[in-house]
Amino acid sequence: MARCSYLLLLSLLTLSFWLGGAAPARAQTAPPAPKPRTTRILFLLDASGSMLAQWEGKTRWEVAKGLLARMADSLNAYPSLELGLRAYGHLHPKEENNCEDSRLEVPFAPKNAAAIKAKLKAMQPQGNTPITYSLLQSADDFPTADKTSRNVLILITDGLESCKGNPCATALALQRKRVFLKPFVIGIGAEKDFGKQLECLGQYYNAADVKTFRTILNDVVAQTLAKTTVAVNLTDEQGRPVESNVNLTFINNLTEQPEYNYIHYRDAQGRPDALDIDALQSYDLVINTVPPVRQPNLLIRPGKANVLIYKTPQGTLWLKPPTATASPYGTVQAVIRQTGQDKTLLALPFGARQKLLAGNYEVELLTLPRQLRRITVKQGQETALTYEPPGVLNIVTDLKGYGSVYRLGQDESQTWVYNLPHGGSSKINQPLQPGTYRLVFRTTSATGSQFTDVRTFTIRPSQTTSVSIFGR
């Protein structure tokens, strides 16, 4: 009995194995988890002579290096994290006015807190404040071969540029080149207005006292390492979260390059999923509806689960062919624009369905003659647009000459529609929309304008109208 139970269990396990082996062909498999990106934090530390000023019983330098040493210790165990230290103003005395007084003291490496603490202990402030030069040099501190890393720069300073450089323009240029992300700038022991000249560098913090400096330094590092997510709710006109399946593009608004592309998704309960976003960059969000919706300067809180809500009500335009049979035009295209806008949104063939933002549109039908239709697309509804089946103009006479076809209005006005082949044969079969037309023609052999032949004719849906012309 025990053996029978064993064989039964073995059979079930074998069946389960084979069923399980076939499952991946039918079931969706999750993509492999991406390799964690390396985050590199470069501390750019002011070691100029002004850092020897007293600050709550100690020098600014003692406070800064002490907090930085403890910070390096606390970060030593983080995986995929490398720290580096560059200092300026510590190699030459102030009297030398050296504007290239800057050096990478500790190159990037994992678990290098001991090296950073040793360098901080050995350095002594004494010189200028060459911020611009130091920023330019920091571009070579980050490994250029690793294009996937997050490069973060934290500038700690108690003074402004002293070498007539332009640190703001330099920082912006390096961000656009993707050398590092938007820098953090911590002004220590400074007056309130001090930050106005440095906030253009990046995200500025004013540490007017030691306690605030400690809090800011912890907060900046936490922002750098914390996971940030963004959920995007796309709603209808009533604010109900029902829209989905739209491409969302997060554009770096400094480089104007797309950083993330996501196709919007809702689960069975209608909830959007949370997207991983690097909060240390500034973004514009483009919701790629037709027309697209762009939200500049997204407000994303680092380390939080952010929820963004946008109204994107959509309906559907159906370009409905007039009959089930083939059109003498072949495929008719339609050009779609927003009402009052010259820019073309898109061109589509008849038979297509297209989702559009709710609103007013002008649709130009490339029939002959062209037609302009004004439509309103409503949330959740389908708007059908069609045209009358064309007839065919058949010019049976075979003469060489020059001629044109005009559409006649109710007031006998005429509007140009079509030119016959210039100097070629007048014999054609041309699809036209139903209506009244005028044909004007002169042969190449005619010896004067008075020999122009004028014919009026009517085109009816799905019928052929034959017209004869005469040479004079």
Coordinates of C-alpha atoms in Angstrom, one line a residue:
M1 CA 0.0 0.0 0.0
A2 CA 2.9 2.3 0.9
R3 CA 4.5 1.5 -2.4
C4 CA 1.3 2.4 -4.3
S5 CA 1.1 5.7 -2.4
Y6 CA 4.7 6.4 -3.4
L7 CA 4.1 5.7 -7.0
L8 CA 0.9 7.8 -7.1
L9 CA 2.8 10.7 -5.5
L10 CA 5.6 10.2 -8.0
S11 CA 3.1 10.3 -10.9
L12 CA 1.5 13.5 -9.6
L13 CA 4.9 15.1 -9.2
T14 CA 5.9 14.1 -12.7
L15 CA 2.6 15.5 -14.1
S16 CA 3.1 18.7 -12.1
F17 CA 6.6 19.0 -13.5
W18 CA 5.5 18.7 -17.1
L19 CA 2.6 21.1 -16.6
G20 CA 4.9 23.5 -14.9
G21 CA 7.4 23.2 -17.7
A22 CA 4.7 24.2 -20.2
A23 CA 3.4 27.1 -18.2
P24 CA 6.0 29.7 -19.1
A25 CA 4.8 29.5 -22.8
R26 CA 1.4 30.6 -21.7
A27 CA 1.9 32.7 -18.6
Q28 CA 3.5 36.2 -18.5
T29 CA 6.9 36.1 -16.9
A30 CA 8.2 39.1 -15.1
P31 CA 11.3 40.8 -16.6
P32 CA 14.6 40.1 -14.7
A33 CA 15.3 42.5 -11.9
P34 CA 17.7 45.2 -13.1
K35 CA 21.1 45.3 -11.6
P36 CA 21.2 48.0 -8.8
R37 CA 22.7 51.2 -10.1
T38 CA 25.8 52.5 -8.4
T39 CA 25.3 55.8 -6.5
R40 CA 28.3 58.0 -6.2
I41 CA 28.4 60.9 -3.8
L42 CA 31.1 63.5 -4.1
F43 CA 31.5 65.8 -1.1
L44 CA 33.0 69.0 -2.4
L45 CA 34.2 70.7 0.8
D46 CA 35.2 74.2 1.4
A47 CA 38.6 74.3 3.1
S48 CA 39.3 78.0 2.6
G49 CA 40.7 80.3 5.3
S50 CA 37.2 81.5 6.3
M51 CA 36.4 78.0 7.6
L52 CA 38.6 78.8 10.6
A53 CA 36.0 81.3 11.9
Q54 CA 34.3 80.4 15.2
W55 CA 30.9 78.8 15.1
E56 CA 29.2 78.0 18.4
G57 CA 32.4 77.3 20.3
K58 CA 34.3 75.5 17.5
T59 CA 35.6 76.5 14.1
R60 CA 33.4 75.9 11.1
W61 CA 36.0 73.5 9.9
E62 CA 35.9 71.4 13.0
V63 CA 32.1 71.1 12.8
A64 CA 32.1 70.3 9.1
K65 CA 34.8 67.7 9.2
G66 CA 33.3 66.1 12.3
L67 CA 29.8 65.7 10.9
L68 CA 31.2 64.6 7.5
A69 CA 33.4 61.9 9.2
R70 CA 30.4 60.5 11.1
M71 CA 28.3 60.6 7.9
A72 CA 31.0 58.6 6.0
D73 CA 31.0 56.1 8.8
S74 CA 27.2 55.7 8.7
L75 CA 27.3 55.2 4.9
N76 CA 30.1 52.6 4.9
A77 CA 27.8 49.6 4.8
Y78 CA 25.5 50.7 2.1
P79 CA 25.7 48.4 -1.0
S80 CA 26.1 50.0 -4.4
L81 CA 27.3 53.2 -2.8
E82 CA 30.7 54.9 -3.4
L83 CA 31.9 58.1 -1.7
G84 CA 34.5 60.6 -2.9
L85 CA 36.0 63.7 -1.3
R86 CA 37.3 66.8 -3.1
A87 CA 38.4 69.9 -1.2
Y88 CA 39.4 73.4 -2.2
G89 CA 41.4 76.2 -0.5
H90 CA 43.6 73.9 1.6
L91 CA 46.8 73.7 -0.5
H92 CA 48.0 77.3 -0.7
P93 CA 47.9 80.2 1.7
K94 CA 45.4 83.0 1.0
E95 CA 48.2 85.4 0.2
E96 CA 49.1 83.5 -2.9
N97 CA 45.6 84.1 -4.3
N98 CA 45.7 80.7 -6.0
C99 CA 42.5 80.0 -8.0
E100 CA 43.4 76.4 -8.9
D101 CA 43.6 75.3 -5.2
S102 CA 41.5 72.2 -5.5
R103 CA 42.2 68.5 -5.4
L104 CA 40.4 65.2 -5.3
E105 CA 41.6 63.9 -1.9
V106 CA 39.7 60.6 -1.9
P107 CA 38.7 58.9 -5.2
F108 CA 35.5 57.0 -5.4
A109 CA 35.4 53.6 -3.8
P110 CA 33.0 51.5 -1.7
K111 CA 33.5 51.4 2.0
N112 CA 36.1 54.1 2.1
A113 CA 35.1 55.9 5.3
A114 CA 38.5 55.4 6.8
A115 CA 40.3 57.1 3.9
I116 CA 37.9 60.1 4.1
K117 CA 38.4 60.5 7.9
A118 CA 42.1 60.3 7.5
K119 CA 42.2 63.0 4.9
L120 CA 39.8 65.2 6.8
K121 CA 42.1 64.9 9.9
A122 CA 45.2 65.9 7.8
M123 CA 43.8 68.9 5.9
Q124 CA 44.0 72.4 7.2
P125 CA 42.0 75.4 5.8
Q126 CA 44.0 78.4 4.6
G127 CA 43.3 79.7 1.0
N128 CA 40.8 80.9 -1.5
T129 CA 37.3 79.8 -2.6
P130 CA 37.6 78.6 -6.2
I131 CA 34.1 77.0 -6.5
T132 CA 33.9 77.2 -10.3
Y133 CA 37.3 75.6 -10.9
S134 CA 36.5 72.9 -8.4
L135 CA 33.2 72.1 -10.2
L136 CA 35.0 71.8 -13.5
Q137 CA 37.6 69.5 -11.9
S138 CA 34.9 67.4 -10.4
A139 CA 33.7 66.4 -13.9
D140 CA 36.8 64.2 -14.1
D141 CA 36.3 62.8 -10.6
F142 CA 33.2 60.7 -11.7
P143 CA 34.1 57.6 -13.8
T144 CA 33.0 58.4 -17.4
A145 CA 32.8 54.7 -18.4
D146 CA 29.8 54.0 -16.1
K147 CA 26.9 55.7 -17.9
T148 CA 24.3 54.1 -15.6
S149 CA 25.5 55.4 -12.2
R150 CA 23.7 58.2 -10.2
N151 CA 26.3 60.9 -9.7
V152 CA 25.5 63.2 -6.8
L153 CA 27.5 66.3 -5.7
I154 CA 27.1 67.8 -2.3
L155 CA 28.9 71.2 -1.9
I156 CA 29.5 72.4 1.6
T157 CA 30.7 76.0 1.8
D158 CA 30.7 79.1 4.0
G159 CA 31.7 81.6 1.3
L160 CA 31.0 82.7 -2.3
E161 CA 33.2 82.3 -5.4
S162 CA 36.4 84.3 -4.9
C163 CA 38.1 83.7 -8.3
K164 CA 35.7 85.6 -10.6
G165 CA 34.3 82.4 -12.0
N166 CA 30.6 81.6 -12.8
P167 CA 29.7 78.6 -10.7
C168 CA 26.0 78.7 -11.6
A169 CA 26.6 78.4 -15.4
T170 CA 29.3 75.8 -14.8
A171 CA 27.0 73.6 -12.7
L172 CA 24.2 73.9 -15.2
A173 CA 26.5 72.9 -18.1
L174 CA 27.7 69.9 -16.2
Q175 CA 24.2 68.8 -15.4
R176 CA 23.2 69.1 -19.1
K177 CA 26.2 66.9 -19.9
R178 CA 24.9 64.4 -17.4
V179 CA 28.2 64.6 -15.4
F180 CA 26.1 64.8 -12.1
L181 CA 22.6 65.3 -11.0
K182 CA 21.2 68.6 -9.6
P183 CA 23.8 69.4 -6.8
F184 CA 23.0 70.0 -3.2
V185 CA 24.5 73.2 -1.8
I186 CA 24.8 73.6 2.0
G187 CA 25.8 77.1 3.2
I188 CA 27.1 76.9 6.7
G189 CA 27.3 79.7 9.3
A190 CA 26.2 82.2 6.7
E191 CA 23.9 85.1 6.6
K192 CA 20.4 84.7 5.2
D193 CA 21.1 86.5 1.9
F194 CA 24.1 84.3 1.3
G195 CA 22.0 81.6 -0.4
K196 CA 20.6 83.9 -3.1
Q197 CA 23.9 83.7 -4.9
L198 CA 24.2 80.0 -4.6
E199 CA 20.7 78.6 -5.0
C200 CA 21.2 78.8 -8.8
L201 CA 23.8 76.0 -8.4
G202 CA 21.2 73.5 -7.3
Q203 CA 19.1 72.7 -4.2
Y204 CA 20.3 75.2 -1.6
Y205 CA 20.1 74.8 2.2
N206 CA 20.9 77.5 4.7
A207 CA 22.6 75.9 7.8
A208 CA 22.7 79.0 10.1
D209 CA 23.5 76.9 13.2
V210 CA 25.2 73.6 13.9
K211 CA 22.0 71.7 14.7
T212 CA 20.5 72.7 11.4
F213 CA 23.7 71.8 9.6
R214 CA 23.5 68.3 11.1
T215 CA 19.8 67.9 10.2
I216 CA 20.3 69.1 6.6
L217 CA 23.3 66.9 6.0
N218 CA 21.3 63.8 7.1
D219 CA 18.3 64.9 5.1
V220 CA 20.3 65.4 1.9
V221 CA 21.9 62.0 2.1
A222 CA 18.5 60.4 3.0
Q223 CA 17.0 62.0 -0.2
T224 CA 19.9 60.6 -2.2
L225 CA 19.4 57.1 -1.0
A226 CA 15.6 56.9 -0.4
K227 CA 13.3 55.1 -2.8
T228 CA 10.8 57.5 -4.5
T229 CA 7.7 56.4 -6.4
V230 CA 5.1 58.2 -8.5
A231 CA 1.6 57.0 -9.2
V232 CA -0.3 58.9 -12.0
N233 CA -4.1 59.0 -12.0
L234 CA -5.6 59.9 -15.3
T235 CA -9.2 61.0 -14.9
D236 CA -12.3 61.8 -16.9
E237 CA -14.1 65.2 -16.8
Q238 CA -15.7 64.3 -13.5
G239 CA -12.4 63.4 -11.9
R240 CA -13.0 59.7 -12.0
P241 CA -9.8 57.7 -12.5
V242 CA -10.8 55.7 -15.6
E243 CA -8.3 56.6 -18.3
S244 CA -5.2 54.3 -18.9
N245 CA -3.0 52.7 -21.5
V246 CA -1.3 56.0 -22.4
N247 CA 2.4 56.5 -22.7
L248 CA 3.8 58.6 -19.9
T249 CA 7.2 60.3 -20.6
F250 CA 9.2 61.9 -17.8
I251 CA 11.5 64.4 -19.4
N252 CA 14.6 65.8 -17.7
N253 CA 13.8 69.5 -18.0
L254 CA 17.5 70.5 -17.9
T255 CA 18.6 68.2 -20.7
E256 CA 15.2 68.0 -22.5
Q257 CA 15.9 64.2 -22.8
P258 CA 13.4 61.5 -21.9
E259 CA 14.4 59.8 -18.7
Y260 CA 11.5 57.3 -18.3
N261 CA 8.8 55.9 -20.6
Y262 CA 6.0 54.0 -19.1
I263 CA 2.7 52.8 -20.6
H264 CA 0.1 53.7 -18.0
Y265 CA -1.4 50.7 -16.2
R266 CA -4.3 50.1 -13.8
D267 CA -4.9 46.9 -11.9
A268 CA -8.2 45.0 -11.6
Q269 CA -9.3 47.4 -8.9
G270 CA -8.6 50.5 -11.1
R271 CA -5.5 51.6 -9.2
P272 CA -2.4 52.9 -11.1
D273 CA 0.9 51.2 -10.3
A274 CA 3.7 53.0 -8.5
L275 CA 6.6 53.9 -10.8
D276 CA 10.2 54.2 -9.6
I277 CA 11.6 57.7 -10.2
D278 CA 14.9 59.3 -9.3
A279 CA 13.8 62.3 -7.3
L280 CA 17.1 64.1 -7.6
Q281 CA 16.2 65.3 -11.1
S282 CA 13.7 67.8 -12.3
Y283 CA 11.0 66.6 -14.7
D284 CA 8.3 67.6 -17.1
L285 CA 5.6 65.0 -17.6
V286 CA 4.2 64.4 -21.0
I287 CA 1.0 62.4 -21.2
N288 CA 1.0 61.2 -24.7
T289 CA -2.6 61.5 -25.5
V290 CA -3.7 63.2 -28.8
P291 CA -3.0 66.0 -28.4
P292 CA -0.4 65.5 -25.7
V293 CA -0.7 67.1 -22.2
R294 CA 2.5 68.5 -20.7
Q295 CA 3.0 69.3 -17.0
P296 CA 6.2 71.2 -16.3
N297 CA 8.3 71.1 -13.2
L298 CA 6.7 68.1 -11.4
L299 CA 6.5 68.4 -7.7
I300 CA 8.0 65.1 -6.5
R301 CA 8.9 64.6 -2.8
P302 CA 12.0 62.5 -2.4
G303 CA 11.6 59.3 -0.5
K304 CA 7.7 59.4 -0.7
A305 CA 5.0 57.6 -2.5
N306 CA 3.8 60.5 -4.7
V307 CA 0.4 60.6 -6.4
L308 CA -0.2 62.9 -9.4
I309 CA -3.6 63.5 -10.8
Y310 CA -4.4 64.9 -14.3
K311 CA -7.7 65.3 -16.2
T312 CA -7.3 63.5 -19.6
P313 CA -10.9 62.8 -20.8
Q314 CA -10.9 61.0 -24.1
G315 CA -13.4 59.9 -26.8
T316 CA -12.9 58.1 -30.1
L317 CA -13.1 59.4 -33.6
W318 CA -14.2 56.9 -36.2
L319 CA -13.4 57.7 -39.8
K320 CA -16.2 55.7 -41.3
P321 CA -16.0 54.8 -45.0
P322 CA -19.2 55.7 -46.8
T323 CA -19.8 52.2 -48.3
A324 CA -18.5 48.7 -47.8
T325 CA -17.3 48.6 -51.4
A326 CA -13.9 49.9 -52.5
S327 CA -13.8 53.6 -53.1
P328 CA -12.8 55.0 -56.5
Y329 CA -10.4 57.3 -54.6
G330 CA -8.6 54.4 -53.1
T331 CA -7.7 55.2 -49.5
V332 CA -8.9 58.6 -48.4
Q333 CA -6.8 60.3 -45.7
A334 CA -8.1 62.8 -43.1
V335 CA -6.0 65.5 -41.5
I336 CA -6.9 66.3 -37.9
R337 CA -6.3 69.6 -36.1
Q338 CA -7.5 71.2 -32.9
T339 CA -10.0 74.0 -33.6
G340 CA -8.2 77.3 -34.1
Q341 CA -4.8 75.6 -34.4
D342 CA -2.7 75.4 -37.5
K343 CA -0.6 72.5 -36.3
T344 CA -1.5 69.1 -37.7
L345 CA -2.1 66.6 -34.9
L346 CA -2.1 63.5 -37.2
A347 CA -3.3 62.2 -40.5
L348 CA -5.3 58.9 -40.7
P349 CA -6.9 56.8 -43.4
F350 CA -10.7 56.3 -43.4
G351 CA -11.5 53.1 -41.6
A352 CA -9.3 54.1 -38.6
R353 CA -10.4 54.7 -35.1
Q354 CA -8.4 57.1 -32.9
K355 CA -8.7 58.2 -29.3
L356 CA -8.6 62.0 -28.9
L357 CA -8.8 64.3 -25.9
A358 CA -12.4 65.5 -25.4
G359 CA -12.7 68.8 -27.3
N360 CA -13.3 70.5 -30.6
Y361 CA -11.5 69.6 -33.8
E362 CA -11.3 70.4 -37.5
V363 CA -11.0 67.4 -39.8
E364 CA -9.9 68.0 -43.4
L365 CA -11.0 65.2 -45.7
L366 CA -8.7 64.7 -48.6
T367 CA -11.5 63.9 -51.1
L368 CA -11.8 65.9 -54.3
P369 CA -12.6 68.6 -53.6
R370 CA -11.4 68.6 -50.0
Q371 CA -13.9 69.0 -47.2
L372 CA -13.5 70.6 -43.8
R373 CA -15.6 69.2 -41.0
R374 CA -15.9 70.5 -37.5
I375 CA -16.6 67.9 -34.8
T376 CA -16.8 67.6 -31.0
V377 CA -15.2 64.6 -29.3
K378 CA -16.9 63.7 -26.0
Q379 CA -15.6 61.7 -23.0
G380 CA -16.2 58.0 -23.5
Q381 CA -18.2 58.4 -26.7
E382 CA -17.5 57.5 -30.3
T383 CA -17.9 60.2 -33.0
A384 CA -18.4 58.8 -36.5
L385 CA -17.4 61.0 -39.5
T386 CA -18.0 60.0 -43.1
Y387 CA -18.5 61.5 -46.6
E388 CA -20.8 61.0 -49.5
P389 CA -19.8 58.2 -51.9
P390 CA -18.1 59.9 -54.9
G391 CA -19.1 59.7 -58.5
V392 CA -16.7 59.7 -61.5
L393 CA -16.1 62.3 -64.2
N394 CA -15.4 60.5 -67.5
I395 CA -14.1 62.9 -70.2
V396 CA -14.6 60.8 -73.3
T397 CA -12.9 63.1 -75.8
D398 CA -9.2 62.5 -76.5
L399 CA -7.7 65.9 -77.2
K400 CA -4.5 67.5 -76.2
G401 CA -4.9 70.8 -74.3
Y402 CA -5.2 72.7 -71.1
G403 CA -8.2 72.6 -68.8
S404 CA -9.5 72.8 -65.2
V405 CA -12.5 71.6 -63.2
Y406 CA -14.4 74.0 -60.9
R407 CA -17.0 73.4 -58.2
L408 CA -20.1 75.6 -58.6
G409 CA -21.8 77.2 -55.6
Q410 CA -25.5 77.9 -55.3
D411 CA -24.8 81.5 -56.3
E412 CA -23.0 80.3 -59.4
S413 CA -19.6 81.1 -57.9
Q414 CA -16.8 78.7 -58.9
T415 CA -14.0 77.3 -56.9
W416 CA -11.0 75.6 -58.5
V417 CA -10.9 71.8 -57.9
Y418 CA -8.6 70.1 -60.4
N419 CA -6.3 70.7 -63.4
L420 CA -6.3 68.3 -66.3
P421 CA -2.8 67.0 -67.3
H422 CA -1.0 70.1 -68.7
G423 CA -0.8 69.9 -72.4
G424 CA -1.8 66.2 -72.3
S425 CA -4.8 64.2 -73.3
S426 CA -8.2 65.4 -72.0
K427 CA -9.4 61.8 -71.6
I428 CA -9.7 61.0 -67.9
N429 CA -11.7 59.1 -65.2
Q430 CA -11.6 61.3 -62.1
P431 CA -13.5 60.6 -58.9
L432 CA -15.3 63.7 -57.5
Q433 CA -17.7 64.4 -54.7
P434 CA -21.4 64.8 -55.7
G435 CA -22.3 68.3 -56.8
T436 CA -22.4 70.7 -59.8
Y437 CA -19.1 71.4 -61.7
R438 CA -17.8 73.3 -64.6
L439 CA -15.1 72.1 -67.1
V440 CA -13.1 74.8 -68.9
F441 CA -10.8 73.5 -71.8
R442 CA -8.8 74.8 -74.7
T443 CA -6.9 72.6 -77.1
T444 CA -3.2 73.1 -77.8
S445 CA -4.1 73.6 -81.6
A446 CA -6.5 76.5 -80.9
T447 CA -5.4 79.8 -82.2
G448 CA -7.0 82.1 -79.5
S449 CA -8.6 82.2 -76.1
Q450 CA -12.1 82.6 -77.7
F451 CA -11.9 78.9 -78.7
T452 CA -12.2 77.8 -75.0
D453 CA -14.9 75.2 -74.5
V454 CA -17.0 75.4 -71.3
R455 CA -19.2 72.5 -70.0
T456 CA -21.4 72.3 -66.9
F457 CA -22.1 68.8 -65.5
T458 CA -23.4 67.1 -62.3
I459 CA -21.7 64.4 -60.4
R460 CA -24.0 61.9 -58.5
P461 CA -23.0 59.4 -55.8
S462 CA -21.6 56.2 -57.1
Q463 CA -22.4 57.1 -60.8
T464 CA -20.3 58.0 -63.8
T465 CA -20.9 61.2 -65.7
S466 CA -19.6 61.4 -69.2
V467 CA -18.6 64.7 -70.7
S468 CA -17.6 65.5 -74.3
I469 CA -15.5 68.5 -75.3
F470 CA -14.7 69.9 -78.7
G471 CA -11.7 71.4 -80.2
R472 CA -12.2 74.7 -82.1

